[in-house]
XYZ file of C-alpha atoms in Angstrom:
709
model
C -28.071 17.842 12.492
C -24.573 19.293 12.197
C -24.131 19.700 15.946
C -25.399 16.182 16.590
C -23.028 14.837 13.904
C -20.085 16.599 15.561
C -20.998 15.008 18.904
C -21.344 11.525 17.400
C -18.129 11.732 15.348
C -16.025 13.090 18.204
C -17.445 10.556 20.655
C -16.656 7.623 18.337
C -13.101 8.855 17.775
C -12.585 9.309 21.527
C -13.952 5.853 22.401
C -11.623 4.257 19.862
C -8.566 6.159 21.055
C -9.204 5.319 24.691
C -9.806 1.644 23.956
C -6.602 1.267 21.883
C -4.571 3.047 24.586
C -6.023 0.702 27.181
C -5.222 -2.316 24.999
C -1.641 -1.117 24.509
C -1.216 -0.588 28.227
C -2.592 -4.033 29.088
C -0.883 -5.841 26.224
C -4.239 -6.991 24.865
C -3.951 -5.741 21.304
C -6.170 -7.580 18.841
C -5.232 -7.905 15.153
C -7.582 -5.050 14.277
C -5.907 -2.879 16.930
C -2.476 -3.649 15.477
C -3.616 -2.733 11.999
C -5.038 0.542 13.233
C -2.005 1.257 15.428
C 0.516 0.699 12.644
C -1.492 2.275 9.853
C -1.013 5.662 11.437
C -2.168 8.610 9.376
C -0.625 12.032 9.328
C -2.469 14.968 10.965
C -3.339 16.478 7.566
C -4.943 13.187 6.504
C -6.832 12.898 9.768
C -8.167 16.444 9.378
C -9.639 15.669 5.982
C -11.106 12.361 7.136
C -12.748 14.030 10.132
C -14.304 16.638 7.830
C -15.509 13.990 5.368
C -16.971 11.744 8.060
C -18.617 14.739 9.700
C -20.174 15.600 6.336
C -21.387 12.015 5.835
C -22.809 11.781 9.344
C -24.602 15.109 8.962
C -26.187 14.050 5.671
C -27.168 10.720 7.245
C -28.950 12.516 10.093
C -30.754 14.810 7.651
C -31.710 11.802 5.543
C -33.092 10.014 8.591
C -35.163 13.051 9.561
C -36.596 13.468 6.073
C -37.163 9.873 4.995
C -37.847 8.174 8.330
C -39.606 10.749 10.444
C -41.478 12.349 7.534
C -42.119 8.909 5.955
C -40.975 10.006 2.492
C -39.659 7.400 0.024
C -36.189 8.203 -1.395
C -35.583 8.226 -5.134
C -32.374 7.419 -7.066
C -31.628 11.141 -6.918
C -32.218 11.267 -3.174
C -29.336 13.595 -2.358
C -30.512 16.113 -4.940
C -33.949 16.061 -3.340
C -32.493 16.284 0.134
C -30.186 19.281 -0.295
C -30.236 22.310 -2.518
C -27.012 23.505 -4.074
C -26.892 26.297 -1.490
C -27.446 23.879 1.387
C -24.734 21.627 0.054
C -22.250 24.474 -0.243
C -22.984 25.547 3.315
C -22.394 22.000 4.564
C -19.068 21.808 2.773
C -18.046 25.059 4.432
C -19.094 24.277 7.999
C -17.721 20.732 8.034
C -14.347 21.906 6.764
C -14.488 20.003 3.489
C -14.316 23.190 1.407
C -10.942 24.023 2.932
C -9.676 20.523 2.091
C -10.672 20.977 -1.546
C -8.898 24.286 -2.061
C -6.424 24.294 -4.917
C -2.921 24.675 -3.465
C -0.743 27.593 -4.453
C 2.287 26.523 -6.437
C 5.719 28.094 -6.192
C 7.184 29.388 -9.427
C 10.884 29.561 -8.516
C 13.627 27.465 -10.070
C 13.735 25.106 -7.093
C 10.141 24.049 -7.744
C 11.295 23.013 -11.218
C 14.227 21.082 -9.805
C 12.707 19.126 -6.907
C 9.309 17.536 -6.411
C 7.301 18.559 -3.347
C 7.134 16.112 -0.461
C 3.313 16.045 -0.680
C 3.197 15.573 -4.453
C 1.279 18.840 -4.851
C 1.986 21.007 -7.885
C 3.625 18.211 -9.840
C 1.113 19.178 -12.510
C 0.957 22.964 -12.786
C -2.592 23.036 -14.174
C -4.014 20.309 -11.929
C -2.024 20.864 -8.755
C -3.759 18.125 -6.724
C -3.209 15.345 -9.257
C -1.117 12.629 -7.643
C -0.825 14.501 -4.341
C -1.269 12.955 -0.907
C -4.752 13.157 0.623
C -6.642 13.181 -2.661
C -9.328 10.673 -3.682
C -8.537 7.698 -5.850
C -9.568 8.136 -9.462
C -12.281 6.008 -11.048
C -11.901 4.320 -14.412
C -15.471 3.045 -14.108
C -18.249 4.590 -11.971
C -18.681 2.898 -8.584
C -21.508 0.430 -8.094
C -22.647 0.849 -4.517
C -25.669 -0.869 -3.087
C -27.651 2.333 -2.817
C -27.511 6.044 -3.600
C -25.765 6.695 -0.275
C -22.686 4.611 -0.946
C -23.505 1.448 1.023
C -20.995 -1.321 0.226
C -21.924 -4.152 -2.089
C -23.269 -6.862 0.197
C -24.282 -4.478 2.995
C -27.742 -6.047 2.807
C -27.094 -9.809 2.503
C -30.497 -10.233 0.815
C -29.816 -7.648 -1.894
C -29.584 -9.270 -5.319
C -27.303 -8.534 -8.265
C -28.321 -10.079 -11.582
C -30.921 -12.055 -9.569
C -28.349 -13.545 -7.176
C -27.096 -12.501 -3.753
C -23.350 -12.056 -3.271
C -21.604 -14.922 -1.466
C -20.009 -14.162 1.919
C -16.379 -13.207 1.319
C -15.139 -15.727 3.886
C -16.938 -18.484 1.954
C -15.213 -17.388 -1.269
C -11.900 -17.473 0.568
C -12.531 -20.994 1.837
C -13.875 -22.489 -1.366
C -11.647 -20.782 -3.932
C -8.488 -19.477 -2.320
C -7.498 -21.553 0.722
C -4.264 -23.448 0.098
C -2.456 -25.574 2.648
C 1.034 -24.333 3.458
C 2.523 -27.665 2.417
C 0.546 -27.860 -0.832
C 2.201 -25.188 -2.925
C 4.318 -25.111 -6.066
C 7.397 -22.935 -6.240
C 8.326 -20.501 -8.985
C 11.522 -21.831 -10.516
C 12.220 -18.543 -12.302
C 11.542 -15.770 -9.770
C 12.895 -15.009 -6.308
C 10.830 -14.001 -3.320
C 12.531 -10.607 -3.465
C 10.356 -9.876 -6.510
C 7.260 -10.464 -4.369
C 8.701 -8.237 -1.672
C 9.438 -5.496 -4.192
C 5.789 -5.463 -5.233
C 4.682 -4.664 -1.693
C 7.544 -2.209 -1.240
C 6.548 -0.221 -4.318
C 2.858 -0.478 -3.386
C 3.719 1.337 -0.157
C 5.249 4.093 -2.305
C 1.975 4.691 -4.159
C -1.009 3.518 -2.126
C -2.241 3.982 1.419
C -5.959 3.687 2.050
C -6.794 4.993 5.533
C -9.677 3.303 7.273
C -11.963 5.296 9.495
C -10.149 6.351 12.684
C -13.215 5.087 14.533
C -13.727 1.433 15.388
C -16.887 2.406 17.250
C -20.225 2.773 15.514
C -21.065 6.442 15.023
C -24.722 6.145 15.989
C -24.781 3.568 18.817
C -21.178 3.742 20.014
C -20.898 -0.064 19.801
C -17.325 -1.381 19.827
C -17.088 -3.230 16.528
C -13.971 -5.148 17.551
C -16.115 -7.073 20.062
C -19.513 -7.265 18.377
C -20.797 -8.052 14.907
C -22.823 -4.857 14.754
C -23.165 -3.631 11.177
C -23.422 0.126 11.374
C -21.128 2.759 9.943
C -18.157 2.619 9.863
C -18.281 -1.073 10.786
C -18.777 -3.664 8.026
C -17.971 -6.991 9.733
C -17.105 -10.117 7.760
C -19.649 -12.786 8.605
C -18.450 -16.317 9.359
C -20.494 -18.902 7.407
C -22.058 -21.853 9.227
C -19.769 -24.224 7.324
C -16.653 -22.389 8.509
C -14.419 -24.195 11.048
C -14.228 -20.893 12.915
C -17.992 -20.698 13.357
C -17.938 -22.191 16.834
C -15.531 -19.578 18.191
C -16.469 -16.409 16.327
C -19.398 -15.212 14.280
C -17.594 -12.425 12.438
C -14.238 -10.789 11.784
C -13.993 -7.050 12.467
C -13.769 -4.922 9.344
C -13.940 -1.143 9.095
C -14.859 0.883 6.062
C -12.182 2.898 4.325
C -12.394 6.539 5.291
C -14.339 8.770 2.904
C -12.792 11.685 1.078
C -14.030 15.240 0.911
C -13.165 15.280 -2.765
C -15.846 12.840 -3.861
C -17.577 15.097 -6.327
C -19.664 18.029 -5.240
C -22.816 17.904 -3.196
C -25.635 17.341 -3.758
C -24.581 14.938 -6.559
C -21.764 13.049 -4.891
C -20.799 9.452 -4.356
C -18.495 8.050 -1.747
C -14.825 8.050 -2.657
C -11.834 6.789 -0.715
C -8.634 8.637 0.048
C -5.030 7.986 -0.891
C -3.078 9.172 2.150
C 0.296 9.308 0.334
C 1.639 10.546 -2.992
C 0.745 8.487 -6.050
C 4.136 9.053 -7.640
C 6.958 6.548 -7.444
C 9.153 8.970 -5.488
C 10.444 6.839 -2.581
C 7.878 8.421 -0.254
C 7.989 5.300 1.938
C 11.518 6.438 2.819
C 10.887 10.182 3.081
C 7.207 10.520 3.971
C 4.376 12.333 2.221
C 3.912 15.214 4.646
C 6.314 18.032 5.603
C 6.063 17.256 9.324
C 6.964 13.579 8.902
C 9.746 14.359 6.415
C 11.346 16.727 8.915
C 10.963 14.226 11.757
C 12.852 11.628 9.707
C 15.831 13.883 9.017
C 18.921 14.429 11.123
C 18.626 18.209 11.119
C 21.947 18.647 12.894
C 23.786 16.834 10.110
C 25.688 19.007 7.599
C 25.162 16.242 5.036
C 21.371 16.141 4.773
C 21.330 12.705 6.380
C 18.344 10.744 7.625
C 18.032 10.214 11.382
C 19.354 6.911 12.709
C 18.637 4.678 15.674
C 20.539 5.991 18.678
C 20.236 2.794 20.761
C 21.186 -0.014 18.410
C 23.254 -0.629 15.307
C 24.118 -3.641 13.220
C 27.821 -3.713 14.084
C 28.134 -0.162 12.883
C 25.474 -0.279 10.144
C 22.432 1.871 10.826
C 18.915 0.980 11.856
C 15.867 3.216 11.560
C 14.934 5.230 14.644
C 12.433 3.729 17.049
C 8.947 5.120 17.416
C 8.534 6.782 20.811
C 6.011 5.354 23.192
C 3.353 7.654 24.507
C 2.594 5.856 27.772
C 3.509 2.835 29.869
C 2.726 -0.013 27.546
C 3.731 -3.414 26.328
C 5.988 -3.216 23.320
C 3.741 -3.910 20.275
C 6.809 -4.902 18.211
C 8.502 -6.885 20.959
C 8.424 -10.594 21.854
C 4.965 -11.976 22.571
C 5.755 -13.312 26.037
C 3.164 -11.086 27.626
C 5.502 -9.559 30.176
C 8.171 -7.517 28.440
C 7.543 -3.798 28.629
C 9.353 -1.416 26.363
C 12.521 -0.011 27.820
C 13.057 3.718 28.234
C 10.947 5.984 26.064
C 10.900 3.809 22.956
C 9.200 0.768 21.548
C 10.910 -1.735 19.268
C 8.838 -0.354 16.390
C 10.729 1.517 13.705
C 9.815 4.969 12.415
C 9.901 5.390 8.641
C 8.335 7.352 5.816
C 5.480 4.850 5.709
C 3.637 3.689 8.811
C 3.520 0.072 7.565
C 7.288 -0.357 7.908
C 6.911 -2.812 10.803
C 4.436 -5.152 9.093
C 6.939 -7.963 8.580
C 10.656 -8.694 8.423
C 11.004 -8.308 4.666
C 9.520 -4.824 4.751
C 11.804 -3.838 7.633
C 14.804 -5.095 5.658
C 13.999 -2.962 2.607
C 13.256 0.121 4.715
C 16.598 -0.287 6.474
C 18.420 -0.891 3.199
C 17.177 2.319 1.590
C 17.665 4.407 4.725
C 21.322 3.403 4.529
C 21.399 4.051 0.788
C 20.209 7.641 1.274
C 22.932 8.301 3.801
C 25.505 6.661 1.537
C 24.409 8.882 -1.356
C 24.630 12.134 0.621
C 28.136 11.241 1.764
C 29.280 10.601 -1.805
C 27.577 13.741 -3.100
C 29.208 15.753 -0.331
C 32.660 14.533 -1.394
C 31.910 15.624 -4.957
C 30.294 18.933 -3.965
C 31.582 20.125 -0.581
C 29.926 23.508 -1.268
C 26.435 21.978 -1.203
C 24.450 22.610 1.967
C 22.480 19.919 3.821
C 19.188 20.718 2.100
C 20.684 20.427 -1.380
C 22.400 17.172 -0.457
C 19.136 15.816 0.951
C 17.117 16.849 -2.108
C 19.656 15.576 -4.630
C 19.908 12.203 -2.870
C 16.112 12.023 -2.652
C 15.912 12.774 -6.373
C 18.369 9.964 -7.169
C 16.464 7.600 -4.870
C 13.235 8.361 -6.732
C 14.937 7.588 -10.048
C 16.342 4.320 -8.653
C 12.860 3.185 -7.647
C 11.391 4.119 -11.025
C 14.107 2.247 -12.940
C 13.994 -0.877 -10.782
C 10.192 -0.972 -11.044
C 9.655 -0.212 -14.742
C 12.763 -1.854 -16.196
C 13.335 -4.779 -13.815
C 10.061 -5.619 -12.030
C 7.232 -4.980 -14.492
C 8.634 -7.003 -17.431
C 8.665 -10.079 -15.187
C 5.107 -9.473 -14.036
C 3.608 -8.536 -17.410
C 5.881 -10.672 -19.549
C 8.293 -9.147 -22.050
C 5.823 -9.231 -24.966
C 2.873 -7.805 -23.033
C 5.099 -5.168 -21.405
C 6.345 -4.023 -24.819
C 2.797 -3.926 -26.202
C 1.024 -2.362 -23.235
C 3.853 -0.085 -22.055
C 5.117 1.774 -25.153
C 8.437 3.652 -24.973
C 8.512 6.902 -23.023
C 7.718 9.895 -25.236
C 7.939 12.668 -22.661
C 5.818 14.280 -19.983
C 2.133 14.693 -20.819
C 0.407 17.257 -18.568
C -3.000 15.926 -19.658
C -2.351 12.517 -18.061
C -3.670 12.119 -14.514
C -1.049 10.158 -12.517
C -3.437 9.529 -9.630
C -3.963 5.983 -8.425
C -7.172 4.335 -9.634
C -9.457 2.788 -7.054
C -9.456 -0.570 -8.842
C -5.644 -0.606 -8.890
C -5.305 0.126 -5.166
C -8.128 -2.115 -4.031
C -7.848 -5.080 -6.389
C -5.296 -5.131 -9.216
C -2.102 -4.450 -7.268
C -3.095 -6.963 -4.606
C -2.422 -9.786 -7.073
C 0.911 -10.687 -5.436
C -0.826 -11.828 -2.239
C -1.226 -15.190 -3.983
C 2.541 -15.462 -4.596
C 3.606 -15.133 -0.949
C 5.529 -18.077 0.474
C 4.265 -19.350 3.853
C 7.772 -19.507 5.341
C 10.242 -16.670 5.912
C 13.659 -18.094 5.084
C 16.625 -16.592 6.902
C 20.165 -17.567 5.973
C 23.545 -17.029 7.614
C 26.823 -15.956 5.993
C 27.486 -17.872 2.800
C 23.727 -18.482 2.423
C 23.897 -21.354 4.888
C 21.208 -22.460 7.292
C 21.952 -21.147 10.736
C 20.394 -22.156 14.085
C 20.421 -18.487 15.114
C 18.135 -17.694 12.185
C 15.777 -20.635 11.687
C 12.970 -20.435 9.120
C 9.883 -18.731 10.494
C 6.219 -19.348 9.749
C 5.069 -16.155 8.090
C 2.738 -15.152 10.911
C 5.673 -15.107 13.349
C 7.419 -12.441 11.270
C 4.571 -9.920 11.446
C 5.147 -6.868 13.646
C 8.294 -8.531 14.990
C 11.016 -5.928 14.519
C 12.610 -7.156 17.760
C 13.899 -10.103 15.720
C 16.089 -7.670 13.751
C 17.706 -5.804 16.644
C 17.864 -8.504 19.326
C 19.309 -11.296 17.193
C 22.750 -10.887 15.646
C 22.937 -10.428 11.925
C 20.463 -7.575 11.520
C 18.705 -7.499 8.170
C 21.283 -9.636 6.334
C 19.720 -13.066 7.088
C 16.352 -11.804 5.831
C 17.865 -10.367 2.646
C 19.779 -13.577 1.948
C 16.561 -15.527 2.339
C 14.703 -13.232 -0.068
C 17.493 -13.520 -2.640
C 17.777 -17.307 -2.594
C 14.160 -18.342 -1.918
C 11.692 -18.800 -4.775
C 8.337 -17.095 -4.939
C 5.206 -19.212 -4.605
C 3.763 -20.079 -8.005
C 0.160 -19.022 -8.547
C -2.037 -21.700 -10.103
C -5.683 -22.889 -9.868
C -6.099 -24.811 -6.644
C -3.046 -23.108 -5.151
C -4.192 -19.565 -4.561
C -3.475 -18.163 -1.087
C -1.558 -19.957 1.642
C -3.208 -20.680 4.972
C -0.647 -18.434 6.696
C -2.608 -15.570 5.131
C -6.150 -16.957 5.198
C -6.113 -18.685 8.610
C -3.201 -17.278 10.636
C -2.848 -13.614 9.704
C -1.681 -11.809 12.877
C -2.280 -14.967 14.903
C 0.976 -14.466 16.791
C -0.390 -11.184 18.145
C -3.224 -12.889 19.992
C -6.945 -12.833 19.393
C -8.700 -14.322 16.399
C -6.561 -14.287 13.243
C -7.599 -12.432 10.127
C -8.069 -13.705 6.574
C -6.306 -11.608 3.928
C -8.386 -13.001 1.060
C -11.628 -12.088 2.838
C -10.229 -8.648 3.686
C -9.359 -8.012 0.021
C -12.816 -9.052 -1.175
C -14.608 -7.040 1.517
C -12.489 -3.980 0.700
C -13.466 -4.182 -2.948
C -17.142 -4.294 -1.967
C -16.604 -1.446 0.502
C -15.238 0.666 -2.373
C -18.089 -0.197 -4.722
C -15.848 -1.791 -7.348
C -17.819 -3.075 -10.349
C -17.641 -6.808 -10.993
C -15.146 -8.863 -12.962
C -17.101 -8.760 -16.235
C -17.333 -4.960 -16.220
C -13.549 -4.715 -16.024
C -13.063 -7.282 -18.780
C -15.309 -5.116 -20.964
C -13.371 -1.995 -19.932
C -10.156 -3.626 -21.163
C -11.682 -4.778 -24.446
C -11.568 -8.436 -23.389
C -14.356 -11.015 -23.932
C -16.938 -10.900 -21.134
C -18.107 -14.252 -19.707
C -21.887 -14.686 -19.569
C -22.023 -18.405 -18.838
C -19.991 -21.049 -17.055
C -18.766 -22.259 -20.433
C -17.548 -18.759 -21.318
C -15.768 -18.491 -17.982
C -14.174 -21.936 -18.379
C -12.752 -20.866 -21.743
C -11.218 -17.744 -20.202
C -9.838 -19.558 -17.139
C -8.823 -22.669 -19.083
C -10.342 -24.610 -16.208
C -13.859 -26.045 -16.134
C -13.689 -27.098 -12.468
C -12.708 -23.604 -11.352
C -15.470 -22.069 -13.490
C -18.056 -24.371 -11.872
C -16.854 -23.341 -8.403
C -17.304 -19.697 -9.344
C -20.784 -20.508 -10.669
C -21.805 -22.294 -7.473
C -20.615 -19.381 -5.332
C -21.763 -16.397 -7.379
C -24.637 -17.731 -9.485
C -23.441 -15.746 -12.488
C -20.035 -14.644 -13.789
C -21.296 -11.048 -13.699
C -21.201 -11.023 -9.886
C -17.617 -12.254 -9.474
C -15.529 -9.833 -7.421
C -12.878 -8.311 -9.660
C -9.900 -9.247 -7.462
C -10.654 -12.978 -7.298
C -11.668 -13.147 -10.952
C -8.509 -11.392 -12.067
C -6.088 -13.560 -10.057
C -7.818 -16.725 -11.304
C -6.905 -16.024 -14.940
C -3.965 -17.993 -16.392
C -0.836 -15.903 -16.852
C 0.087 -14.253 -20.135
C 3.151 -15.762 -21.853
C 6.288 -15.054 -19.843
C 4.386 -13.120 -17.177
C 2.776 -13.789 -13.818
C -0.652 -12.168 -14.318
C -3.558 -12.800 -16.659
C -4.878 -10.523 -19.428
C -7.146 -8.439 -17.172
C -4.421 -7.693 -14.636
C -1.941 -6.988 -17.434
C -4.366 -4.388 -18.782
C -5.086 -2.709 -15.432
C -1.480 -2.732 -14.195
C -0.006 -1.385 -17.422
C -2.619 1.360 -17.633
C -1.770 2.561 -14.119
C 2.001 2.371 -14.498
C 1.829 4.134 -17.862
C -0.103 6.996 -16.239
C 2.357 7.156 -13.328
C 5.205 7.498 -15.824
C 3.693 9.832 -18.409
C 1.935 12.098 -15.889
C 4.986 12.690 -13.668
C 6.738 15.993 -14.292
C 9.779 14.631 -12.465
C 10.024 11.286 -14.270
C 13.699 10.380 -14.444
C 13.825 10.244 -18.263
C 12.140 13.619 -18.762
C 14.442 16.127 -20.395
C 15.851 18.517 -17.795
C 15.228 16.352 -14.732
C 18.684 14.792 -15.047
C 21.466 15.549 -17.512
C 22.160 13.092 -20.297
C 25.318 11.925 -18.503
C 23.394 11.423 -15.265
C 20.686 9.419 -17.042
C 23.336 7.231 -18.616
C 24.779 6.396 -15.180
C 21.354 5.803 -13.683
C 20.542 3.159 -16.300
C 23.075 0.885 -14.611
C 21.384 0.900 -11.189
C 21.085 -2.513 -9.598
C 19.248 -3.709 -6.523
C 22.062 -6.201 -6.028
C 24.526 -3.305 -5.920
C 22.412 -1.510 -3.324
C 22.424 -4.666 -1.185
C 26.219 -4.921 -1.561
C 26.720 -1.273 -0.589
C 24.459 -1.330 2.465
C 24.909 -4.729 4.088
C 27.626 -7.252 4.864
C 26.446 -9.596 2.147
C 29.458 -10.358 -0.054
C 27.842 -12.372 -2.853
C 24.609 -11.571 -4.691
C 22.800 -12.710 -7.838
C 23.433 -10.548 -10.895
C 19.639 -10.361 -11.199
C 18.094 -10.385 -7.712
C 14.536 -10.864 -9.047
C 15.479 -14.157 -10.729
C 15.634 -17.272 -8.603
C 19.302 -18.099 -8.201
C 18.626 -21.496 -6.679
C 22.047 -22.092 -5.182
C 25.019 -20.157 -3.840
C 27.097 -20.997 -6.917
C 24.737 -18.817 -8.966
C 25.713 -15.702 -7.006
C 28.573 -13.341 -7.818
C 31.023 -11.444 -5.604
C 30.073 -7.801 -5.114
C 33.247 -6.816 -6.997
C 32.037 -8.489 -10.198
C 31.633 -6.223 -13.287
C 28.019 -7.380 -13.667
C 27.246 -5.582 -10.398
C 28.498 -2.068 -11.243
C 28.622 0.826 -8.824
C 26.534 3.909 -9.489
C 29.016 6.503 -10.738
C 27.962 9.891 -9.333
C 30.700 11.845 -11.118
C 28.170 13.572 -13.445
C 26.635 15.172 -10.329
C 29.835 17.114 -9.634
C 29.345 20.875 -10.002
C 31.963 23.626 -10.089
C 32.387 25.366 -6.757
C 31.090 28.919 -7.076
C 32.575 29.889 -3.735
C 29.164 30.146 -2.082
C 27.386 27.451 -0.126
C 24.395 26.230 -2.068
C 21.124 25.501 -0.396
C 17.656 24.343 -1.228
C 14.422 24.492 0.749
C 13.485 21.228 2.382
C 10.051 20.952 0.843
């Protein structure tokens, strides 16, 4: 069984790789290809996924031999019957999973107390894998898969839950979430930069790799072309009532990769992997693996600088380096004219600490902004401490960058999402590091709760010229034309500034019943890349089912909130009888409602932008990320008291001033300024500079140095 599983796994990986290379060469990338191409995983992540999928495929073959060929009926404890403890241990060894589960050795020197590791390992000395890259998501409630083997909810469309089958996710998207682009309300209080920050910080904490195979393990079927439902393919069926039904019968969807660390065989359930560090540590700038972190650095720089683009600059301001191309291919981040091949050895795609940097223009703008901020910090620190070597400068700037992201998220972003009252109640003041708190990301947070902001995305990307004026060089773009379009940054004058101005002055979309998710995301996602567009709402719902997330009511109970049993109960919670009836028609019972759609349908708490369930889940996760981080910026000894005092003044507006040519900014960039008159010049006292003077150390006469990782 093991040898056959190796053959099947390797063959599926090879088929997928060859097909994507062929698509790149011919310029025929489909949306699913783009997602796979840009959601690149590091070699260490791929190694663990291969081991985990090999383990799953081996167990599946053994199961087939025992239960199919020997005609034995499985029980709820089927795995226990199938494998002895000794057999299970042997399988873990031969597949390589045992090696992936080894506890890492932690350094004990002073530098390990001063700087966090790039992988997140050894943040907690007793639980060295907590919060580290390539560890499974935690579970706040046990998963509810369709069977003992970890089949997704809805794998069998006839399977019933509470006497009802689950509705197709595309039908839920159409009936509950679809909102015309021109039928939205705008948030008069919050800017679109707040929405962008949510995704930016999500990419610091969460990356769920899907299986590297888009071919079925057993049959080899290409699941981007067929609707075959066999692992790892879990296609989204198109209902008969769907306008798309005449042109496609399903959307490709691939299961999230399994993790080796999903409990111990024989009693194990499927768990998914977080490919990056859980900590808010600016890993989307620096990477979560030593090899990527080194590749992003300018190792010839005496200042510990990050590598810059050698071909283009924004009139002297830096861009990220380009990703190299591996073969003759159309440029996946270039114009969609079907003929332009990438020049030289590079694409137009940027290389960053997170592989999703090229997803859309707003993400590119923030990546570029913080690349420049790192290099600005190392230059200032070098002037203060000329005796520091490049590694110390790099690590000290990285440490400051981590603190900046923590402060902007906890002090500036979360109060607007949770509301001031709920934030104060659910996020009590910091009391110090607690080594008993697991800072790992919960599956429900990654897969449902922190996807709430998808319903606040505006359908148009506003770009503005100098003075926040409309400019024919930078016209507004439909959202789908900004996806994987980094060429628009380097080939059109102005760089990231027009995008940043648009984010600062544009309002967020307001979430309300009947105005959930814009059609740019449900009907046109990746449409500009060719092929059939995706539906983000359907993807979110299918991902939750793939991960075995319990339903909406289970999470309400978990948070100590009233659980709806009837349509009347649900209407009271949602403050909307019509919406409750729609849920009832789709799901049959409130107990079956997928947690993501139920949570985003709740009316917001006072002063916030999420309902009670999301407020509970978000605050629980962010509290754990704060209290379980040994390098949290407020922890005694991480920074000096004088350094902490300076850090409290950090401002995203100041960072924009320091790293762009934008001369006027709002004092509060997350609030909707509305008009140019509401902005301030960068010299204004309300936009203070970060004073690094407390970082100055006496020169001992010897060059200081620190290990890179």
